[in-house]
Coordinates of C-alpha atoms in Angstrom, one line a residue:
X242 CA 0.0 0.0 0.0
X243 CA 2.9 2.3 0.7
X244 CA 4.3 1.6 -2.7
X245 CA 0.9 2.5 -4.2
X246 CA 1.0 5.9 -2.5
X247 CA 4.5 6.5 -3.7
X248 CA 3.4 5.5 -7.2
X249 CA 0.6 8.1 -7.2
X250 CA 3.0 10.8 -6.0
X251 CA 5.1 10.2 -9.2
X252 CA 4.1 12.7 -11.9
X253 CA 5.3 10.3 -14.7
X254 CA 3.3 7.3 -13.2
X255 CA 0.2 9.5 -12.8
X256 CA 0.5 10.6 -16.4
X257 CA 0.9 7.0 -17.6
X258 CA -2.2 6.0 -15.7
X259 CA -4.2 8.9 -17.1
X260 CA -3.0 8.0 -20.7
X261 CA -4.7 4.5 -20.3
X262 CA -7.9 6.0 -19.0
X263 CA -7.4 5.7 -15.2
X264 CA -8.7 8.5 -13.0
X265 CA -5.8 8.9 -10.7
X266 CA -7.7 11.1 -8.2
X267 CA -10.5 8.5 -8.1
X268 CA -8.0 5.7 -7.8
X269 CA -6.9 7.2 -4.4
X270 CA -10.5 6.6 -3.2
X271 CA -10.2 3.0 -4.1
X272 CA -7.0 2.3 -2.2
X273 CA -8.8 0.7 0.7
X274 CA -10.8 -1.5 -1.6
X275 CA -7.7 -2.6 -3.5
X276 CA -5.7 -3.5 -0.4
X277 CA -8.5 -4.9 1.8
X278 CA -7.7 -8.4 2.9
X279 CA -9.9 -11.4 2.2
X280 CA -11.4 -11.4 5.7
X281 CA -12.4 -7.8 5.3
X282 CA -10.9 -6.7 8.6
X283 CA -7.7 -5.0 7.5
X284 CA -5.9 -3.3 4.6
X285 CA -2.8 -5.4 4.5
X286 CA -3.3 -7.3 1.2
X287 CA -0.1 -7.8 -0.8
X288 CA -0.4 -7.8 -4.6
X289 CA 2.0 -8.7 -7.3
X290 CA 2.6 -6.0 -9.9
X291 CA 0.6 -7.9 -12.5
X292 CA -2.4 -8.2 -10.1
X293 CA -2.2 -4.6 -9.2
X294 CA -2.2 -3.5 -12.9
X295 CA -5.2 -5.8 -13.6
X296 CA -7.2 -4.3 -10.8
X297 CA -6.3 -0.7 -11.7
X298 CA -7.2 -1.3 -15.4
X299 CA -10.5 -2.9 -14.3
X300 CA -11.3 0.3 -12.4
X301 CA -11.1 2.5 -15.4
X302 CA -14.1 4.7 -16.0
X303 CA -14.6 3.3 -19.5
X304 CA -15.1 -0.2 -18.2
X305 CA -18.7 -1.3 -17.8
X306 CA -20.0 -3.5 -15.0
X307 CA -20.3 -7.2 -15.8
X308 CA -22.4 -9.9 -14.2
X309 CA -19.3 -11.1 -12.4
X310 CA -18.8 -7.6 -11.0
X311 CA -22.3 -7.6 -9.6
X312 CA -21.9 -11.1 -8.1
X313 CA -18.6 -10.0 -6.5
X314 CA -20.3 -6.9 -5.1
X315 CA -23.2 -9.0 -3.7
X316 CA -20.7 -11.4 -2.0
X317 CA -18.8 -8.4 -0.6
X318 CA -22.0 -6.8 0.7
X319 CA -23.2 -10.0 2.3
X320 CA -19.8 -10.5 4.0
X321 CA -19.8 -6.9 5.3
X322 CA -23.4 -7.2 6.5
X323 CA -22.7 -10.5 8.3
X324 CA -19.6 -8.9 9.9
X325 CA -21.7 -5.9 11.0
X326 CA -24.5 -8.1 12.4
X327 CA -21.9 -10.2 14.3
X328 CA -20.3 -7.1 15.8
X329 CA -23.7 -5.7 16.8
X330 CA -24.7 -9.0 18.4
X331 CA -21.5 -9.0 20.4
X332 CA -22.1 -5.4 21.5
X333 CA -25.6 -6.2 22.5
X334 CA -24.4 -9.2 24.6
X335 CA -21.8 -7.0 26.3
X336 CA -24.4 -4.3 27.0
X337 CA -26.7 -7.0 28.6
X338 CA -23.8 -8.1 30.8
X339 CA -23.0 -4.6 31.8
X340 CA -26.7 -4.0 32.7
X341 CA -26.8 -7.1 34.8
X342 CA -23.6 -6.2 36.7
X343 CA -24.9 -2.6 37.2
X344 CA -28.2 -4.0 38.5
X345 CA -26.4 -6.3 40.9
X346 CA -24.2 -3.4 42.1
X347 CA -27.2 -1.2 42.6
X348 CA -29.3 -4.0 44.1
X349 CA -32.0 -3.7 41.5
X350 CA -34.0 -6.5 40.1
X351 CA -34.9 -6.5 36.4
X352 CA -38.5 -5.9 37.2
X353 CA -37.8 -2.8 39.4
X354 CA -35.5 -1.4 36.8
X355 CA -38.2 -1.8 34.2
X356 CA -40.7 0.1 36.4
X357 CA -38.3 3.0 36.8
X358 CA -39.0 5.9 34.6
X359 CA -35.4 7.1 34.7
X360 CA -33.9 4.0 33.2
X361 CA -32.0 4.1 30.0
X362 CA -33.6 2.0 27.3
X363 CA -31.7 -1.2 26.4
X364 CA -30.3 -1.8 23.0
X365 CA -32.7 -4.7 22.5
X366 CA -35.7 -2.5 23.3
X367 CA -34.5 0.1 20.8
X368 CA -34.0 -2.5 18.1
X369 CA -37.5 -4.0 18.5

């Protein structure tokens, strides 16, 4: 990724990319996409020069979307949605444990906390 940034800083490289129809400014926006690892949890993917050139040329504005592109996008969106749902579920479980520990510390039962008008709504109640 550092080499990519250095490449875009080079006027001759930027000019060469523009000559083959690559929007260099737009390419900067795609850097995270290009170097995102397969798990979708980091940007440390390593590419060969050939792979890099193929990806960059595929991102030219003159290229139209193919069925494969749409299928790849669908897979990517499903993976991201699954990851987000998993993180939300973990956060919800942590919040429930925090609420239970707080109730225990304050000596409240769940029923008395529900009757309290000053209580903060739980994540589950907001989601429902």
